[in-house]
Short mmCIF file of N, CA and C in Angstrom, two decimals:
data_model
loop_
_atom_site.label_atom_id
_atom_site.label_comp_id
_atom_site.label_asym_id
_atom_site.label_seq_id
_atom_site.Cartn_x
_atom_site.Cartn_y
_atom_site.Cartn_z
N UNK A 265 0.83 -1.17 0.00
CA UNK A 265 0.00 0.00 0.00
C UNK A 265 0.89 1.24 0.00
N UNK A 266 0.62 2.15 -0.92
CA UNK A 266 1.40 3.39 -1.01
C UNK A 266 0.49 4.57 -0.68
N UNK A 267 1.04 5.51 0.08
CA UNK A 267 0.29 6.71 0.44
C UNK A 267 1.20 7.92 0.23
N UNK A 268 0.73 8.91 -0.50
CA UNK A 268 1.47 10.16 -0.67
C UNK A 268 0.84 11.16 0.28
N UNK A 269 1.55 11.45 1.39
CA UNK A 269 1.04 12.33 2.43
C UNK A 269 1.18 13.80 2.06
N UNK A 270 2.13 14.12 1.22
CA UNK A 270 2.38 15.48 0.73
C UNK A 270 3.13 15.33 -0.59
N UNK A 271 3.23 16.38 -1.38
CA UNK A 271 3.96 16.27 -2.64
C UNK A 271 5.42 15.85 -2.46
N UNK A 272 5.98 16.09 -1.29
CA UNK A 272 7.38 15.78 -1.02
C UNK A 272 7.56 14.57 -0.10
N UNK A 273 6.46 13.90 0.31
CA UNK A 273 6.53 12.78 1.25
C UNK A 273 5.64 11.64 0.79
N UNK A 274 6.23 10.47 0.63
CA UNK A 274 5.44 9.28 0.31
C UNK A 274 5.84 8.15 1.24
N UNK A 275 4.90 7.28 1.52
CA UNK A 275 5.15 6.13 2.37
C UNK A 275 4.60 4.89 1.69
N UNK A 276 5.12 3.76 2.07
CA UNK A 276 4.57 2.50 1.59
C UNK A 276 4.71 1.48 2.71
N UNK A 277 3.75 0.59 2.76
CA UNK A 277 3.75 -0.48 3.74
C UNK A 277 3.38 -1.77 3.02
N UNK A 278 3.92 -2.85 3.50
CA UNK A 278 3.63 -4.13 2.87
C UNK A 278 3.73 -5.27 3.84
N UNK A 279 3.18 -6.38 3.44
CA UNK A 279 3.25 -7.60 4.24
C UNK A 279 3.51 -8.76 3.29
N UNK A 280 4.52 -9.52 3.60
CA UNK A 280 4.89 -10.68 2.77
C UNK A 280 4.68 -11.93 3.60
N UNK A 281 4.07 -12.95 3.02
CA UNK A 281 3.85 -14.22 3.69
C UNK A 281 4.60 -15.30 2.92
N UNK A 282 5.47 -16.02 3.61
CA UNK A 282 6.25 -17.09 2.99
C UNK A 282 5.94 -18.41 3.69
N UNK A 283 5.95 -19.48 2.93
CA UNK A 283 5.75 -20.82 3.47
C UNK A 283 6.81 -21.74 2.87
N UNK A 284 7.34 -22.64 3.67
CA UNK A 284 8.31 -23.61 3.18
C UNK A 284 7.91 -25.02 3.64
N UNK A 285 8.30 -25.96 2.83
CA UNK A 285 8.15 -27.37 3.17
C UNK A 285 9.53 -27.99 3.02
N UNK A 286 10.02 -28.60 4.07
CA UNK A 286 11.33 -29.26 4.03
C UNK A 286 11.11 -30.76 4.24
N UNK A 287 11.64 -31.52 3.29
CA UNK A 287 11.49 -32.98 3.36
C UNK A 287 12.89 -33.59 3.31
N UNK A 288 13.22 -34.36 4.31
CA UNK A 288 14.55 -34.96 4.42
C UNK A 288 14.42 -36.48 4.45
N UNK A 289 15.21 -37.13 3.61
CA UNK A 289 15.35 -38.59 3.65
C UNK A 289 16.80 -38.89 4.03
N UNK A 290 16.99 -39.14 5.29
CA UNK A 290 18.34 -39.36 5.81
C UNK A 290 18.64 -40.85 5.91
N UNK A 291 19.93 -41.17 5.85
CA UNK A 291 20.34 -42.56 6.08
C UNK A 291 20.06 -42.96 7.52
N UNK A 292 20.01 -41.99 8.42
CA UNK A 292 19.62 -42.24 9.81
C UNK A 292 18.11 -41.99 9.87
N UNK A 293 17.34 -43.07 10.00
CA UNK A 293 15.88 -42.98 9.89
C UNK A 293 15.26 -41.93 10.80
N UNK A 294 15.75 -41.80 12.03
CA UNK A 294 15.19 -40.83 12.98
C UNK A 294 15.43 -39.38 12.57
N UNK A 295 16.35 -39.15 11.64
CA UNK A 295 16.62 -37.79 11.16
C UNK A 295 15.84 -37.45 9.89
N UNK A 296 14.95 -38.33 9.48
CA UNK A 296 14.12 -38.09 8.30
C UNK A 296 12.81 -37.45 8.73
N UNK A 297 12.15 -36.80 7.79
CA UNK A 297 10.84 -36.23 8.08
C UNK A 297 10.51 -35.06 7.20
N UNK A 298 9.31 -34.54 7.40
CA UNK A 298 8.81 -33.38 6.66
C UNK A 298 8.37 -32.33 7.66
N UNK A 299 8.77 -31.10 7.41
CA UNK A 299 8.41 -29.98 8.29
C UNK A 299 7.88 -28.84 7.42
N UNK A 300 6.79 -28.25 7.86
CA UNK A 300 6.21 -27.05 7.22
C UNK A 300 6.42 -25.87 8.15
N UNK A 301 6.61 -24.68 7.58
CA UNK A 301 6.72 -23.47 8.39
C UNK A 301 6.26 -22.28 7.56
N UNK A 302 5.70 -21.27 8.24
CA UNK A 302 5.30 -20.03 7.59
C UNK A 302 5.81 -18.86 8.42
N UNK A 303 5.96 -17.73 7.76
CA UNK A 303 6.38 -16.52 8.45
C UNK A 303 5.80 -15.31 7.70
N UNK A 304 5.31 -14.34 8.47
CA UNK A 304 4.81 -13.08 7.91
C UNK A 304 5.85 -12.00 8.16
N UNK A 305 6.11 -11.18 7.16
CA UNK A 305 7.16 -10.17 7.24
C UNK A 305 6.62 -8.79 6.86
N UNK A 306 6.29 -7.95 7.85
CA UNK A 306 5.85 -6.59 7.54
C UNK A 306 7.02 -5.69 7.18
N UNK A 307 6.75 -4.69 6.33
CA UNK A 307 7.79 -3.76 5.88
C UNK A 307 7.19 -2.35 5.77
N UNK A 308 8.02 -1.32 5.98
CA UNK A 308 7.58 0.06 5.93
C UNK A 308 8.68 0.93 5.34
N UNK A 309 8.32 1.87 4.46
CA UNK A 309 9.27 2.79 3.85
C UNK A 309 8.69 4.21 3.85
N UNK A 310 9.57 5.19 4.05
CA UNK A 310 9.20 6.60 3.90
C UNK A 310 10.28 7.27 3.07
N UNK A 311 9.86 8.13 2.14
CA UNK A 311 10.80 8.86 1.27
C UNK A 311 10.37 10.31 1.17
N UNK A 312 11.37 11.20 1.21
CA UNK A 312 11.09 12.62 1.06
C UNK A 312 11.88 13.17 -0.12
N UNK A 313 11.28 14.18 -0.75
CA UNK A 313 12.04 14.92 -1.75
C UNK A 313 11.65 14.76 -3.18
N UNK A 314 10.94 15.70 -3.74
CA UNK A 314 10.72 15.71 -5.19
C UNK A 314 11.75 16.60 -5.89
N UNK A 315 13.01 16.41 -5.58
CA UNK A 315 14.07 17.29 -6.08
C UNK A 315 14.62 16.76 -7.39
N UNK A 316 13.88 16.94 -8.46
CA UNK A 316 14.31 16.52 -9.80
C UNK A 316 14.71 15.04 -9.83
N UNK A 317 13.87 14.19 -9.26
CA UNK A 317 14.13 12.76 -9.30
C UNK A 317 15.03 12.25 -8.20
N UNK A 318 15.35 13.09 -7.23
CA UNK A 318 16.21 12.66 -6.12
C UNK A 318 15.37 12.56 -4.85
N UNK A 319 15.78 11.67 -3.95
CA UNK A 319 15.05 11.52 -2.70
C UNK A 319 15.93 10.93 -1.61
N UNK A 320 15.54 11.15 -0.38
CA UNK A 320 16.12 10.51 0.79
C UNK A 320 15.08 9.51 1.29
N UNK A 321 15.53 8.37 1.77
CA UNK A 321 14.56 7.36 2.20
C UNK A 321 15.05 6.61 3.42
N UNK A 322 14.10 6.00 4.11
CA UNK A 322 14.38 5.11 5.23
C UNK A 322 13.39 3.94 5.12
N UNK A 323 13.89 2.73 5.30
CA UNK A 323 13.07 1.53 5.21
C UNK A 323 13.39 0.62 6.38
N UNK A 324 12.40 -0.13 6.78
CA UNK A 324 12.62 -1.09 7.84
C UNK A 324 11.60 -2.21 7.74
N UNK A 325 11.92 -3.33 8.33
CA UNK A 325 10.97 -4.42 8.32
C UNK A 325 11.59 -5.72 8.78
N UNK A 326 10.80 -6.75 8.64
CA UNK A 326 11.19 -8.09 9.06
C UNK A 326 11.30 -8.99 7.84
N UNK A 327 12.08 -10.02 7.98
CA UNK A 327 12.25 -11.02 6.95
C UNK A 327 12.60 -12.34 7.61
N UNK A 328 13.30 -13.20 6.90
CA UNK A 328 13.68 -14.49 7.46
C UNK A 328 14.85 -15.06 6.68
N UNK A 329 15.49 -16.05 7.27
CA UNK A 329 16.37 -16.92 6.49
C UNK A 329 15.98 -18.34 6.85
N UNK A 330 16.15 -19.23 5.89
CA UNK A 330 15.78 -20.62 6.14
C UNK A 330 17.00 -21.40 6.60
N UNK A 331 16.80 -22.23 7.58
CA UNK A 331 17.86 -23.08 8.07
C UNK A 331 18.03 -24.29 7.17
N UNK A 332 19.17 -24.94 7.29
CA UNK A 332 19.45 -26.15 6.53
C UNK A 332 18.47 -27.24 6.96
N UNK A 333 17.85 -27.91 6.01
CA UNK A 333 16.82 -28.90 6.31
C UNK A 333 17.32 -30.03 7.21
N UNK A 334 18.59 -30.40 7.10
CA UNK A 334 19.10 -31.48 7.96
C UNK A 334 19.07 -31.10 9.43
N UNK A 335 19.23 -29.82 9.74
CA UNK A 335 19.16 -29.38 11.12
C UNK A 335 17.75 -29.30 11.64
N UNK A 336 16.79 -29.16 10.73
CA UNK A 336 15.39 -29.05 11.11
C UNK A 336 14.82 -30.40 11.54
N UNK A 337 15.26 -31.47 10.91
CA UNK A 337 14.73 -32.80 11.22
C UNK A 337 15.66 -33.64 12.08
N UNK A 338 16.82 -33.13 12.39
CA UNK A 338 17.82 -33.93 13.11
C UNK A 338 17.39 -34.24 14.55
N UNK A 339 17.36 -35.52 14.88
CA UNK A 339 17.04 -36.01 16.22
C UNK A 339 18.20 -36.80 16.83
N UNK A 340 19.02 -37.37 15.94
CA UNK A 340 20.10 -38.27 16.35
C UNK A 340 21.41 -37.81 15.73
N UNK A 341 22.47 -37.81 16.52
CA UNK A 341 23.80 -37.49 16.00
C UNK A 341 24.28 -38.66 15.15
N UNK A 342 24.67 -38.43 13.90
CA UNK A 342 25.09 -39.53 13.03
C UNK A 342 26.33 -40.27 13.54
N UNK A 343 27.21 -39.57 14.28
CA UNK A 343 28.43 -40.22 14.78
C UNK A 343 28.16 -41.09 16.00
N UNK A 344 27.35 -40.60 16.94
CA UNK A 344 27.13 -41.34 18.18
C UNK A 344 25.95 -42.30 18.07
N UNK A 345 25.02 -42.01 17.15
CA UNK A 345 23.83 -42.85 17.02
C UNK A 345 22.83 -42.62 18.15
N UNK A 346 23.04 -41.57 18.93
CA UNK A 346 22.15 -41.26 20.05
C UNK A 346 21.68 -39.80 19.94
N UNK A 347 20.86 -39.41 20.91
CA UNK A 347 20.36 -38.03 20.95
C UNK A 347 21.38 -37.07 21.56
N UNK A 348 22.58 -37.57 21.83
CA UNK A 348 23.66 -36.71 22.35
C UNK A 348 24.84 -36.72 21.38
N UNK A 349 25.46 -35.56 21.25
CA UNK A 349 26.66 -35.44 20.43
C UNK A 349 27.86 -35.98 21.21
N UNK A 350 28.98 -36.12 20.55
CA UNK A 350 30.19 -36.63 21.19
C UNK A 350 30.63 -35.74 22.36
N UNK A 351 30.34 -34.43 22.29
CA UNK A 351 30.73 -33.54 23.38
C UNK A 351 29.71 -33.52 24.52
N UNK A 352 28.65 -34.34 24.43
CA UNK A 352 27.66 -34.44 25.49
C UNK A 352 26.44 -33.56 25.33
N UNK A 353 26.47 -32.63 24.38
CA UNK A 353 25.31 -31.78 24.18
C UNK A 353 24.17 -32.56 23.52
N UNK A 354 22.96 -32.14 23.80
CA UNK A 354 21.78 -32.82 23.28
C UNK A 354 21.48 -32.31 21.86
N UNK A 355 21.10 -33.21 20.97
CA UNK A 355 20.71 -32.86 19.62
C UNK A 355 19.31 -32.25 19.68
N UNK A 356 19.19 -31.02 19.24
CA UNK A 356 17.90 -30.33 19.25
C UNK A 356 17.61 -29.84 17.83
N UNK A 357 16.46 -30.22 17.26
CA UNK A 357 16.13 -29.70 15.93
C UNK A 357 16.00 -28.19 15.97
N UNK A 358 16.38 -27.53 14.89
CA UNK A 358 16.29 -26.07 14.82
C UNK A 358 15.02 -25.65 14.10
N UNK A 359 14.67 -24.41 14.26
CA UNK A 359 13.50 -23.85 13.58
C UNK A 359 13.78 -23.77 12.08
N UNK A 360 12.80 -24.11 11.24
CA UNK A 360 13.02 -24.03 9.79
C UNK A 360 13.25 -22.60 9.32
N UNK A 361 12.54 -21.63 9.90
CA UNK A 361 12.66 -20.24 9.49
C UNK A 361 13.08 -19.40 10.69
N UNK A 362 14.08 -18.58 10.50
CA UNK A 362 14.59 -17.73 11.57
C UNK A 362 14.30 -16.28 11.21
N UNK A 363 13.73 -15.56 12.15
CA UNK A 363 13.35 -14.15 11.96
C UNK A 363 14.59 -13.28 11.75
N UNK A 364 14.51 -12.38 10.79
CA UNK A 364 15.52 -11.34 10.61
C UNK A 364 14.84 -9.99 10.70
N UNK A 365 15.59 -8.99 11.10
CA UNK A 365 15.09 -7.62 11.19
C UNK A 365 16.10 -6.73 10.50
N UNK A 366 15.62 -5.85 9.63
CA UNK A 366 16.55 -5.02 8.88
C UNK A 366 16.09 -3.60 8.76
N UNK A 367 17.04 -2.72 8.49
CA UNK A 367 16.76 -1.31 8.25
C UNK A 367 17.76 -0.78 7.25
N UNK A 368 17.34 0.23 6.50
CA UNK A 368 18.19 0.83 5.49
C UNK A 368 17.82 2.30 5.37
N UNK A 369 18.81 3.14 5.19
CA UNK A 369 18.55 4.55 4.89
C UNK A 369 19.53 4.97 3.80
N UNK A 370 19.10 5.91 2.99
CA UNK A 370 19.99 6.32 1.92
C UNK A 370 19.42 7.42 1.06
N UNK A 371 20.06 7.61 -0.07
CA UNK A 371 19.67 8.65 -1.03
C UNK A 371 19.71 8.06 -2.43
N UNK A 372 18.75 8.47 -3.23
CA UNK A 372 18.72 8.11 -4.65
C UNK A 372 18.82 9.40 -5.46
N UNK A 373 19.61 9.34 -6.51
CA UNK A 373 19.83 10.52 -7.34
C UNK A 373 19.63 10.14 -8.80
N UNK A 374 18.81 10.89 -9.49
CA UNK A 374 18.59 10.68 -10.93
C UNK A 374 19.10 11.90 -11.68
N UNK A 375 19.97 11.65 -12.66
CA UNK A 375 20.50 12.72 -13.51
C UNK A 375 19.93 12.47 -14.90
N UNK A 376 18.95 13.26 -15.26
CA UNK A 376 18.27 13.02 -16.53
C UNK A 376 17.45 11.74 -16.44
N UNK A 377 17.17 11.17 -17.58
CA UNK A 377 16.36 9.94 -17.61
C UNK A 377 17.21 8.68 -17.76
N UNK A 378 18.53 8.84 -17.90
CA UNK A 378 19.37 7.68 -18.19
C UNK A 378 20.37 7.33 -17.09
N UNK A 379 20.58 8.20 -16.11
CA UNK A 379 21.57 7.95 -15.07
C UNK A 379 20.90 7.98 -13.70
N UNK A 380 21.04 6.89 -12.97
CA UNK A 380 20.51 6.81 -11.61
C UNK A 380 21.58 6.19 -10.71
N UNK A 381 21.68 6.71 -9.49
CA UNK A 381 22.64 6.17 -8.54
C UNK A 381 22.04 6.21 -7.14
N UNK A 382 22.56 5.38 -6.26
CA UNK A 382 22.08 5.31 -4.88
C UNK A 382 23.26 5.10 -3.95
N UNK A 383 23.10 5.57 -2.73
CA UNK A 383 24.02 5.25 -1.65
C UNK A 383 23.15 4.89 -0.46
N UNK A 384 23.54 3.84 0.27
CA UNK A 384 22.71 3.38 1.37
C UNK A 384 23.57 2.85 2.51
N UNK A 385 23.01 2.94 3.68
CA UNK A 385 23.57 2.33 4.88
C UNK A 385 22.52 1.36 5.39
N UNK A 386 22.93 0.14 5.75
CA UNK A 386 21.97 -0.87 6.14
C UNK A 386 22.48 -1.71 7.30
N UNK A 387 21.55 -2.37 7.98
CA UNK A 387 21.86 -3.30 9.06
C UNK A 387 20.86 -4.44 8.99
N UNK A 388 21.32 -5.65 9.27
CA UNK A 388 20.47 -6.83 9.27
C UNK A 388 20.80 -7.68 10.49
N UNK A 389 19.81 -7.89 11.34
CA UNK A 389 19.97 -8.73 12.53
C UNK A 389 19.23 -10.04 12.30
N UNK A 390 19.90 -11.14 12.62
CA UNK A 390 19.33 -12.47 12.45
C UNK A 390 19.18 -13.13 13.81
N UNK A 391 18.06 -13.82 14.03
CA UNK A 391 17.78 -14.47 15.30
C UNK A 391 18.80 -15.53 15.68
N UNK A 392 19.38 -16.20 14.69
CA UNK A 392 20.45 -17.17 14.95
C UNK A 392 21.11 -17.52 13.63
N UNK A 393 22.28 -18.06 13.72
CA UNK A 393 22.99 -18.56 12.55
C UNK A 393 23.08 -20.08 12.72
N UNK A 394 22.95 -20.80 11.64
CA UNK A 394 23.02 -22.25 11.68
C UNK A 394 24.28 -22.69 10.97
N UNK A 395 25.08 -23.49 11.63
CA UNK A 395 26.34 -23.97 11.08
C UNK A 395 26.18 -25.45 10.74
N UNK A 396 26.49 -25.80 9.51
CA UNK A 396 26.46 -27.20 9.08
C UNK A 396 27.89 -27.63 8.77
N UNK A 397 28.33 -28.70 9.41
CA UNK A 397 29.67 -29.24 9.19
C UNK A 397 29.51 -30.54 8.41
N UNK A 398 29.69 -30.51 7.07
CA UNK A 398 29.43 -31.70 6.27
C UNK A 398 30.34 -32.88 6.59
N UNK A 399 31.55 -32.60 7.02
CA UNK A 399 32.46 -33.69 7.36
C UNK A 399 31.94 -34.53 8.51
N UNK A 400 31.23 -33.87 9.45
CA UNK A 400 30.70 -34.57 10.61
C UNK A 400 29.22 -34.90 10.46
N UNK A 401 28.55 -34.28 9.47
CA UNK A 401 27.12 -34.48 9.31
C UNK A 401 26.31 -33.86 10.42
N UNK A 402 26.84 -32.81 11.04
CA UNK A 402 26.21 -32.19 12.21
C UNK A 402 25.77 -30.77 11.88
N UNK A 403 24.60 -30.41 12.32
CA UNK A 403 24.08 -29.06 12.16
C UNK A 403 23.77 -28.52 13.54
N UNK A 404 24.22 -27.30 13.84
CA UNK A 404 23.95 -26.75 15.16
C UNK A 404 23.68 -25.26 15.08
N UNK A 405 22.73 -24.78 15.90
CA UNK A 405 22.43 -23.35 15.92
C UNK A 405 23.52 -22.60 16.67
N UNK A 406 23.81 -21.42 16.23
CA UNK A 406 24.80 -20.57 16.88
C UNK A 406 24.10 -19.29 17.35
N UNK A 407 24.87 -18.38 17.87
CA UNK A 407 24.32 -17.13 18.42
C UNK A 407 23.72 -16.26 17.31
N UNK A 408 22.90 -15.27 17.70
CA UNK A 408 22.36 -14.32 16.71
C UNK A 408 23.48 -13.62 15.96
N UNK A 409 23.18 -13.15 14.75
CA UNK A 409 24.19 -12.49 13.94
C UNK A 409 23.77 -11.11 13.51
N UNK A 410 24.75 -10.26 13.22
CA UNK A 410 24.49 -8.90 12.73
C UNK A 410 25.40 -8.65 11.54
N UNK A 411 24.81 -8.11 10.49
CA UNK A 411 25.58 -7.69 9.31
C UNK A 411 25.20 -6.24 9.02
N UNK A 412 26.15 -5.49 8.53
CA UNK A 412 25.88 -4.09 8.21
C UNK A 412 26.82 -3.61 7.13
N UNK A 413 26.43 -2.55 6.49
CA UNK A 413 27.27 -2.01 5.43
C UNK A 413 26.79 -0.68 4.92
#
């Protein structure tokens, strides 16, 4: 939905709904299965400036990243054959979809009808990072992550 509040100010809001189905057929029967997940991601943007095609903007909202399917269905450590890893920690399936939160601000500049450029600053926070070690066949959740640029 877009709303122009003034000739120099426009806003937009949106909602995105995503659904995933993860199906795993593992050599370890207990690590096989199918998992469904959905996530709704609202977003909001505001932009100012009718300065000959140039504007300043700020955007924010939620999103997601999908975890590796083997970590979503994992119940048994492939090396130990039990619900405990070699280091004694318990095997816990991870969430299929992890919430992310992001924001961006910047400027867009149009020179004539053929040249456009942008500069932006952004940040993205993730609820967790999932590490998959293929040599060990192990997937484990790690701490939340932050990226920016």
